[in-house]
Amino acid sequence: LTYEEYNTSIRVFDEYFLKQVVQTELPLKAYLRYVLQERLFIFLVVYILCCLKWKKWIVRGIVAWTGFLLGTLCVTAIMWRGLLGFLFCFVFLFPHSVFYAFAYAMVLNYFYLYPERRWNAKQTVATVLGLSVGIILEVYVTPSFVELMVNLVF
């Protein structure tokens, strides 16, 4: 198998790819650093975009884009694996996405209802906790769920 053949043949829900993901040794410090960088960068971009003049339109666009991406992921999973693919999506996105969604909902709700709604310390703590718990779960718990799921299925 050449490099080009390998890259063009990879499908996220392919049995060979999933087994490779499970067998790959994951250096936790590097993975934590990567997840921190990615999640905080995206959060800062969303926050900065929402500080612009068109807050409500930007919030609507972010929610629509997120829905589109989630729908595309789920449809792709179902096309390749049927209901098992949907189960894979659930395992890949749970439990960390619940906390990310909570943190983003806090921020997006504030910007959508601005200026009627004021930001306070409780919201800051809740947002930081949501992101922090999401990152910790994504790094330490989700890989175990994915490994368990792949080993049960294949």
Short mmCIF file of N, CA and C in Angstrom, two decimals:
data_model
loop_
_atom_site.label_atom_id
_atom_site.label_comp_id
_atom_site.label_asym_id
_atom_site.label_seq_id
_atom_site.Cartn_x
_atom_site.Cartn_y
_atom_site.Cartn_z
N LEU A 1 0.85 -1.18 0.00
CA LEU A 1 0.00 0.00 0.00
C LEU A 1 0.89 1.24 0.00
N THR A 2 0.76 2.07 -1.01
CA THR A 2 1.55 3.29 -1.07
C THR A 2 0.93 4.36 -0.19
N TYR A 3 1.70 5.42 0.05
CA TYR A 3 1.22 6.53 0.89
C TYR A 3 -0.04 7.14 0.30
N GLU A 4 -0.08 7.37 -1.01
CA GLU A 4 -1.26 7.98 -1.65
C GLU A 4 -2.47 7.07 -1.56
N GLU A 5 -2.27 5.78 -1.80
CA GLU A 5 -3.38 4.83 -1.70
C GLU A 5 -3.93 4.79 -0.27
N TYR A 6 -3.01 4.81 0.70
CA TYR A 6 -3.42 4.78 2.10
C TYR A 6 -4.25 6.02 2.44
N ASN A 7 -3.78 7.19 2.06
CA ASN A 7 -4.49 8.44 2.38
C ASN A 7 -5.83 8.54 1.68
N THR A 8 -5.93 8.08 0.46
CA THR A 8 -7.21 8.17 -0.25
C THR A 8 -8.19 7.08 0.16
N SER A 9 -7.68 6.01 0.77
CA SER A 9 -8.57 4.92 1.17
C SER A 9 -9.10 5.07 2.60
N ILE A 10 -8.58 6.03 3.36
CA ILE A 10 -8.99 6.18 4.75
C ILE A 10 -10.40 6.74 4.83
N ARG A 11 -11.21 6.09 5.61
CA ARG A 11 -12.55 6.58 5.94
C ARG A 11 -12.66 6.53 7.45
N VAL A 12 -13.22 7.56 8.03
CA VAL A 12 -13.23 7.68 9.48
C VAL A 12 -13.91 6.48 10.14
N PHE A 13 -14.93 5.94 9.53
CA PHE A 13 -15.66 4.84 10.15
C PHE A 13 -15.27 3.48 9.58
N ASP A 14 -14.14 3.41 8.89
CA ASP A 14 -13.63 2.18 8.34
C ASP A 14 -13.04 1.32 9.46
N GLU A 15 -13.25 0.01 9.38
CA GLU A 15 -12.79 -0.90 10.43
C GLU A 15 -11.27 -0.81 10.61
N TYR A 16 -10.52 -0.78 9.52
CA TYR A 16 -9.06 -0.72 9.59
C TYR A 16 -8.61 0.56 10.28
N PHE A 17 -9.22 1.69 9.93
CA PHE A 17 -8.86 2.97 10.53
C PHE A 17 -9.18 2.97 12.03
N LEU A 18 -10.34 2.48 12.40
CA LEU A 18 -10.72 2.46 13.82
C LEU A 18 -9.79 1.58 14.64
N LYS A 19 -9.40 0.43 14.08
CA LYS A 19 -8.46 -0.43 14.80
C LYS A 19 -7.10 0.25 14.96
N GLN A 20 -6.68 0.99 13.92
CA GLN A 20 -5.42 1.72 14.01
C GLN A 20 -5.48 2.80 15.09
N VAL A 21 -6.60 3.47 15.18
CA VAL A 21 -6.77 4.52 16.19
C VAL A 21 -6.63 3.92 17.59
N VAL A 22 -7.23 2.78 17.80
CA VAL A 22 -7.18 2.13 19.11
C VAL A 22 -5.78 1.63 19.43
N GLN A 23 -5.06 1.12 18.43
CA GLN A 23 -3.74 0.55 18.66
C GLN A 23 -2.65 1.61 18.80
N THR A 24 -2.91 2.82 18.39
CA THR A 24 -1.90 3.88 18.45
C THR A 24 -1.68 4.31 19.89
N GLU A 25 -0.42 4.36 20.28
CA GLU A 25 -0.07 4.82 21.63
C GLU A 25 -0.25 6.33 21.69
N LEU A 26 -0.95 6.79 22.69
CA LEU A 26 -1.30 8.21 22.79
C LEU A 26 -0.50 8.87 23.92
N PRO A 27 0.47 9.72 23.58
CA PRO A 27 1.20 10.45 24.63
C PRO A 27 0.28 11.51 25.23
N LEU A 28 -0.11 11.31 26.48
CA LEU A 28 -1.15 12.14 27.09
C LEU A 28 -0.78 13.61 27.18
N LYS A 29 0.46 13.93 27.50
CA LYS A 29 0.84 15.34 27.61
C LYS A 29 0.72 16.05 26.27
N ALA A 30 1.20 15.41 25.22
CA ALA A 30 1.11 16.01 23.89
C ALA A 30 -0.34 16.12 23.45
N TYR A 31 -1.14 15.10 23.74
CA TYR A 31 -2.55 15.12 23.37
C TYR A 31 -3.30 16.21 24.15
N LEU A 32 -2.98 16.34 25.44
CA LEU A 32 -3.60 17.39 26.25
C LEU A 32 -3.24 18.77 25.70
N ARG A 33 -1.98 18.96 25.37
CA ARG A 33 -1.55 20.24 24.81
C ARG A 33 -2.28 20.53 23.49
N TYR A 34 -2.41 19.51 22.64
CA TYR A 34 -3.11 19.66 21.36
C TYR A 34 -4.58 20.03 21.57
N VAL A 35 -5.26 19.30 22.45
CA VAL A 35 -6.67 19.57 22.71
C VAL A 35 -6.86 20.96 23.31
N LEU A 36 -6.00 21.34 24.24
CA LEU A 36 -6.06 22.68 24.82
C LEU A 36 -5.93 23.75 23.74
N GLN A 37 -4.92 23.60 22.89
CA GLN A 37 -4.70 24.56 21.82
C GLN A 37 -5.92 24.67 20.92
N GLU A 38 -6.41 23.54 20.46
CA GLU A 38 -7.53 23.54 19.51
C GLU A 38 -8.81 24.10 20.12
N ARG A 39 -9.18 23.61 21.29
CA ARG A 39 -10.44 24.03 21.91
C ARG A 39 -10.42 25.50 22.32
N LEU A 40 -9.30 25.94 22.91
CA LEU A 40 -9.22 27.34 23.33
C LEU A 40 -9.14 28.28 22.14
N PHE A 41 -8.45 27.88 21.07
CA PHE A 41 -8.39 28.71 19.87
C PHE A 41 -9.79 28.90 19.28
N ILE A 42 -10.53 27.81 19.14
CA ILE A 42 -11.88 27.89 18.59
C ILE A 42 -12.77 28.75 19.49
N PHE A 43 -12.66 28.56 20.80
CA PHE A 43 -13.46 29.35 21.72
C PHE A 43 -13.13 30.84 21.59
N LEU A 44 -11.85 31.17 21.50
CA LEU A 44 -11.46 32.57 21.36
C LEU A 44 -11.94 33.17 20.04
N VAL A 45 -11.88 32.40 18.97
CA VAL A 45 -12.39 32.89 17.69
C VAL A 45 -13.88 33.16 17.77
N VAL A 46 -14.63 32.25 18.37
CA VAL A 46 -16.07 32.45 18.54
C VAL A 46 -16.33 33.69 19.39
N TYR A 47 -15.60 33.83 20.47
CA TYR A 47 -15.78 34.98 21.36
C TYR A 47 -15.48 36.29 20.64
N ILE A 48 -14.37 36.33 19.92
CA ILE A 48 -13.99 37.55 19.19
C ILE A 48 -15.00 37.87 18.10
N LEU A 49 -15.44 36.86 17.37
CA LEU A 49 -16.46 37.10 16.34
C LEU A 49 -17.74 37.66 16.96
N CYS A 50 -18.11 37.14 18.11
CA CYS A 50 -19.34 37.60 18.76
C CYS A 50 -19.21 39.01 19.32
N CYS A 51 -18.00 39.50 19.47
CA CYS A 51 -17.81 40.88 19.95
C CYS A 51 -17.99 41.90 18.83
N LEU A 52 -18.14 41.44 17.61
CA LEU A 52 -18.34 42.36 16.50
C LEU A 52 -19.75 42.95 16.52
N LYS A 53 -20.00 43.83 15.61
CA LYS A 53 -21.25 44.58 15.56
C LYS A 53 -22.48 43.68 15.34
N TRP A 54 -22.34 42.64 14.57
CA TRP A 54 -23.48 41.81 14.17
C TRP A 54 -23.60 40.57 15.05
N LYS A 55 -23.73 40.76 16.34
CA LYS A 55 -23.73 39.67 17.31
C LYS A 55 -24.77 38.59 17.00
N LYS A 56 -26.01 39.02 16.82
CA LYS A 56 -27.09 38.04 16.63
C LYS A 56 -26.89 37.23 15.35
N TRP A 57 -26.45 37.87 14.29
CA TRP A 57 -26.23 37.15 13.04
C TRP A 57 -25.07 36.18 13.16
N ILE A 58 -24.04 36.58 13.87
CA ILE A 58 -22.89 35.70 14.06
C ILE A 58 -23.27 34.50 14.91
N VAL A 59 -24.05 34.72 15.97
CA VAL A 59 -24.50 33.60 16.81
C VAL A 59 -25.36 32.64 15.98
N ARG A 60 -26.28 33.18 15.19
CA ARG A 60 -27.11 32.32 14.33
C ARG A 60 -26.24 31.51 13.36
N GLY A 61 -25.24 32.18 12.78
CA GLY A 61 -24.35 31.49 11.85
C GLY A 61 -23.56 30.38 12.52
N ILE A 62 -23.07 30.64 13.72
CA ILE A 62 -22.30 29.62 14.45
C ILE A 62 -23.19 28.42 14.78
N VAL A 63 -24.40 28.68 15.24
CA VAL A 63 -25.32 27.59 15.56
C VAL A 63 -25.69 26.81 14.30
N ALA A 64 -25.95 27.51 13.20
CA ALA A 64 -26.29 26.82 11.95
C ALA A 64 -25.12 25.99 11.45
N TRP A 65 -23.90 26.54 11.48
CA TRP A 65 -22.73 25.83 11.01
C TRP A 65 -22.45 24.60 11.87
N THR A 66 -22.60 24.73 13.18
CA THR A 66 -22.40 23.60 14.08
C THR A 66 -23.42 22.50 13.78
N GLY A 67 -24.66 22.88 13.59
CA GLY A 67 -25.70 21.91 13.24
C GLY A 67 -25.41 21.21 11.92
N PHE A 68 -24.94 21.99 10.94
CA PHE A 68 -24.59 21.41 9.65
C PHE A 68 -23.46 20.39 9.79
N LEU A 69 -22.42 20.75 10.54
CA LEU A 69 -21.28 19.84 10.70
C LEU A 69 -21.69 18.57 11.45
N LEU A 70 -22.49 18.72 12.51
CA LEU A 70 -22.94 17.56 13.26
C LEU A 70 -23.83 16.67 12.39
N GLY A 71 -24.70 17.28 11.62
CA GLY A 71 -25.55 16.52 10.71
C GLY A 71 -24.74 15.77 9.66
N THR A 72 -23.74 16.44 9.10
CA THR A 72 -22.88 15.80 8.11
C THR A 72 -22.14 14.61 8.71
N LEU A 73 -21.62 14.78 9.91
CA LEU A 73 -20.91 13.69 10.59
C LEU A 73 -21.84 12.50 10.82
N CYS A 74 -23.03 12.78 11.32
CA CYS A 74 -23.98 11.69 11.61
C CYS A 74 -24.44 10.98 10.33
N VAL A 75 -24.71 11.75 9.28
CA VAL A 75 -25.15 11.14 8.02
C VAL A 75 -24.03 10.30 7.43
N THR A 76 -22.80 10.79 7.48
CA THR A 76 -21.66 10.02 6.98
C THR A 76 -21.51 8.73 7.77
N ALA A 77 -21.63 8.82 9.07
CA ALA A 77 -21.51 7.62 9.92
C ALA A 77 -22.60 6.61 9.58
N ILE A 78 -23.81 7.08 9.40
CA ILE A 78 -24.91 6.17 9.09
C ILE A 78 -24.74 5.56 7.70
N MET A 79 -24.24 6.37 6.75
CA MET A 79 -24.02 5.84 5.40
C MET A 79 -22.98 4.72 5.40
N TRP A 80 -21.92 4.85 6.20
CA TRP A 80 -20.85 3.86 6.19
C TRP A 80 -21.11 2.69 7.12
N ARG A 81 -21.79 2.91 8.22
CA ARG A 81 -21.94 1.85 9.23
C ARG A 81 -23.37 1.60 9.67
N GLY A 82 -24.34 2.30 9.13
CA GLY A 82 -25.73 2.12 9.56
C GLY A 82 -25.92 2.66 10.97
N LEU A 83 -26.79 2.02 11.72
CA LEU A 83 -27.03 2.47 13.09
C LEU A 83 -25.80 2.33 13.97
N LEU A 84 -24.94 1.39 13.63
CA LEU A 84 -23.68 1.26 14.36
C LEU A 84 -22.83 2.53 14.20
N GLY A 85 -22.89 3.14 13.03
CA GLY A 85 -22.18 4.39 12.80
C GLY A 85 -22.70 5.51 13.68
N PHE A 86 -24.01 5.54 13.85
CA PHE A 86 -24.59 6.55 14.74
C PHE A 86 -24.13 6.32 16.18
N LEU A 87 -24.04 5.05 16.56
CA LEU A 87 -23.53 4.72 17.89
C LEU A 87 -22.07 5.15 18.03
N PHE A 88 -21.28 4.95 16.97
CA PHE A 88 -19.89 5.42 16.98
C PHE A 88 -19.83 6.93 17.17
N CYS A 89 -20.69 7.67 16.47
CA CYS A 89 -20.73 9.13 16.63
C CYS A 89 -21.01 9.49 18.08
N PHE A 90 -21.96 8.82 18.67
CA PHE A 90 -22.30 9.09 20.06
C PHE A 90 -21.11 8.84 20.97
N VAL A 91 -20.42 7.73 20.76
CA VAL A 91 -19.26 7.39 21.60
C VAL A 91 -18.13 8.39 21.37
N PHE A 92 -17.90 8.80 20.12
CA PHE A 92 -16.83 9.75 19.82
C PHE A 92 -17.11 11.12 20.45
N LEU A 93 -18.36 11.48 20.57
CA LEU A 93 -18.71 12.83 21.03
C LEU A 93 -19.14 12.90 22.49
N PHE A 94 -19.30 11.76 23.14
CA PHE A 94 -19.78 11.76 24.51
C PHE A 94 -18.66 11.33 25.43
N PRO A 95 -18.50 11.85 26.58
CA PRO A 95 -19.28 12.84 27.33
C PRO A 95 -18.76 14.27 27.19
N HIS A 96 -17.60 14.47 26.57
CA HIS A 96 -16.99 15.80 26.56
C HIS A 96 -17.82 16.85 25.83
N SER A 97 -18.52 16.46 24.78
CA SER A 97 -19.29 17.44 24.01
C SER A 97 -20.43 18.05 24.80
N VAL A 98 -20.94 17.34 25.77
CA VAL A 98 -22.00 17.89 26.62
C VAL A 98 -21.49 19.12 27.36
N PHE A 99 -20.27 19.05 27.86
CA PHE A 99 -19.69 20.17 28.61
C PHE A 99 -19.29 21.30 27.68
N TYR A 100 -18.78 20.96 26.50
CA TYR A 100 -18.48 22.00 25.52
C TYR A 100 -19.75 22.73 25.11
N ALA A 101 -20.80 21.97 24.85
CA ALA A 101 -22.06 22.58 24.44
C ALA A 101 -22.59 23.51 25.53
N PHE A 102 -22.46 23.10 26.77
CA PHE A 102 -22.89 23.94 27.89
C PHE A 102 -22.12 25.26 27.91
N ALA A 103 -20.78 25.18 27.77
CA ALA A 103 -19.95 26.39 27.82
C ALA A 103 -20.27 27.31 26.63
N TYR A 104 -20.40 26.74 25.46
CA TYR A 104 -20.71 27.55 24.28
C TYR A 104 -22.12 28.14 24.38
N ALA A 105 -23.05 27.36 24.92
CA ALA A 105 -24.42 27.87 25.08
C ALA A 105 -24.45 29.08 26.00
N MET A 106 -23.65 29.03 27.06
CA MET A 106 -23.58 30.19 27.98
C MET A 106 -23.13 31.44 27.23
N VAL A 107 -22.04 31.30 26.48
CA VAL A 107 -21.46 32.46 25.79
C VAL A 107 -22.37 32.92 24.65
N LEU A 108 -22.85 32.00 23.85
CA LEU A 108 -23.70 32.38 22.71
C LEU A 108 -25.02 32.97 23.17
N ASN A 109 -25.58 32.44 24.24
CA ASN A 109 -26.82 32.99 24.78
C ASN A 109 -26.62 34.42 25.27
N TYR A 110 -25.49 34.66 25.92
CA TYR A 110 -25.19 36.01 26.38
C TYR A 110 -25.09 36.97 25.19
N PHE A 111 -24.35 36.60 24.18
CA PHE A 111 -24.18 37.50 23.04
C PHE A 111 -25.48 37.67 22.25
N TYR A 112 -26.29 36.62 22.19
CA TYR A 112 -27.56 36.73 21.46
C TYR A 112 -28.52 37.67 22.17
N LEU A 113 -28.53 37.65 23.48
CA LEU A 113 -29.46 38.48 24.24
C LEU A 113 -28.86 39.82 24.69
N TYR A 114 -27.63 40.11 24.24
CA TYR A 114 -27.00 41.37 24.58
C TYR A 114 -27.77 42.50 23.93
N PRO A 115 -28.04 43.61 24.54
CA PRO A 115 -27.59 44.18 25.80
C PRO A 115 -28.53 43.93 26.97
N GLU A 116 -29.64 43.20 26.75
CA GLU A 116 -30.57 42.94 27.85
C GLU A 116 -29.93 42.09 28.95
N ARG A 117 -29.06 41.19 28.55
CA ARG A 117 -28.43 40.29 29.51
C ARG A 117 -27.03 40.78 29.86
N ARG A 118 -26.69 40.70 31.12
CA ARG A 118 -25.37 41.10 31.59
C ARG A 118 -24.57 39.87 31.98
N TRP A 119 -23.27 39.94 31.74
CA TRP A 119 -22.36 38.85 32.10
C TRP A 119 -21.99 38.99 33.57
N ASN A 120 -21.88 37.86 34.29
CA ASN A 120 -21.49 37.94 35.70
C ASN A 120 -20.46 36.86 36.03
N ALA A 121 -20.00 36.87 37.25
CA ALA A 121 -18.94 35.95 37.68
C ALA A 121 -19.40 34.50 37.63
N LYS A 122 -20.66 34.24 37.94
CA LYS A 122 -21.18 32.86 37.91
C LYS A 122 -21.08 32.30 36.49
N GLN A 123 -21.41 33.12 35.52
CA GLN A 123 -21.34 32.66 34.13
C GLN A 123 -19.89 32.40 33.70
N THR A 124 -18.98 33.23 34.19
CA THR A 124 -17.57 33.02 33.88
C THR A 124 -17.09 31.70 34.46
N VAL A 125 -17.41 31.46 35.72
CA VAL A 125 -17.01 30.21 36.38
C VAL A 125 -17.64 29.01 35.67
N ALA A 126 -18.91 29.10 35.33
CA ALA A 126 -19.59 27.99 34.67
C ALA A 126 -18.98 27.72 33.29
N THR A 127 -18.66 28.75 32.55
CA THR A 127 -18.06 28.58 31.23
C THR A 127 -16.66 27.97 31.33
N VAL A 128 -15.85 28.48 32.24
CA VAL A 128 -14.50 27.94 32.42
C VAL A 128 -14.58 26.49 32.90
N LEU A 129 -15.48 26.19 33.82
CA LEU A 129 -15.65 24.81 34.28
C LEU A 129 -16.11 23.89 33.15
N GLY A 130 -17.07 24.37 32.36
CA GLY A 130 -17.56 23.57 31.24
C GLY A 130 -16.45 23.23 30.26
N LEU A 131 -15.67 24.23 29.87
CA LEU A 131 -14.56 23.97 28.96
C LEU A 131 -13.50 23.07 29.60
N SER A 132 -13.18 23.32 30.87
CA SER A 132 -12.15 22.53 31.55
C SER A 132 -12.55 21.07 31.69
N VAL A 133 -13.75 20.84 32.13
CA VAL A 133 -14.23 19.45 32.29
C VAL A 133 -14.31 18.78 30.92
N GLY A 134 -14.76 19.51 29.91
CA GLY A 134 -14.81 18.95 28.56
C GLY A 134 -13.45 18.53 28.06
N ILE A 135 -12.45 19.38 28.28
CA ILE A 135 -11.09 19.06 27.84
C ILE A 135 -10.55 17.85 28.60
N ILE A 136 -10.75 17.82 29.91
CA ILE A 136 -10.26 16.68 30.71
C ILE A 136 -10.93 15.38 30.26
N LEU A 137 -12.24 15.42 30.04
CA LEU A 137 -12.94 14.22 29.59
C LEU A 137 -12.49 13.79 28.20
N GLU A 138 -12.27 14.77 27.32
CA GLU A 138 -11.85 14.43 25.96
C GLU A 138 -10.48 13.75 25.96
N VAL A 139 -9.61 14.19 26.83
CA VAL A 139 -8.25 13.64 26.85
C VAL A 139 -8.18 12.31 27.59
N TYR A 140 -8.87 12.20 28.73
CA TYR A 140 -8.68 11.04 29.59
C TYR A 140 -9.78 9.99 29.53
N VAL A 141 -11.01 10.37 29.19
CA VAL A 141 -12.12 9.41 29.24
C VAL A 141 -12.56 8.95 27.85
N THR A 142 -12.71 9.87 26.92
CA THR A 142 -13.21 9.52 25.59
C THR A 142 -12.35 8.46 24.89
N PRO A 143 -11.01 8.54 24.93
CA PRO A 143 -10.23 7.47 24.28
C PRO A 143 -10.56 6.08 24.83
N SER A 144 -10.86 5.98 26.11
CA SER A 144 -11.23 4.68 26.70
C SER A 144 -12.57 4.21 26.15
N PHE A 145 -13.53 5.14 26.01
CA PHE A 145 -14.83 4.79 25.43
C PHE A 145 -14.67 4.30 23.99
N VAL A 146 -13.85 5.00 23.22
CA VAL A 146 -13.65 4.64 21.82
C VAL A 146 -12.98 3.27 21.74
N GLU A 147 -11.96 3.04 22.56
CA GLU A 147 -11.30 1.75 22.56
C GLU A 147 -12.25 0.62 22.94
N LEU A 148 -13.06 0.83 23.96
CA LEU A 148 -14.04 -0.16 24.38
C LEU A 148 -15.02 -0.46 23.25
N MET A 149 -15.52 0.58 22.60
CA MET A 149 -16.49 0.43 21.52
C MET A 149 -15.89 -0.35 20.34
N VAL A 150 -14.68 0.02 19.93
CA VAL A 150 -14.03 -0.66 18.79
C VAL A 150 -13.75 -2.11 19.14
N ASN A 151 -13.29 -2.38 20.35
CA ASN A 151 -13.01 -3.76 20.75
C ASN A 151 -14.29 -4.59 20.85
N LEU A 152 -15.39 -3.98 21.24
CA LEU A 152 -16.67 -4.72 21.29
C LEU A 152 -17.20 -5.03 19.91
N VAL A 153 -17.05 -4.11 18.99
CA VAL A 153 -17.65 -4.26 17.67
C VAL A 153 -16.79 -5.10 16.73
N PHE A 154 -15.48 -4.88 16.76
CA PHE A 154 -14.61 -5.56 15.78
C PHE A 154 -13.84 -6.67 16.44
#
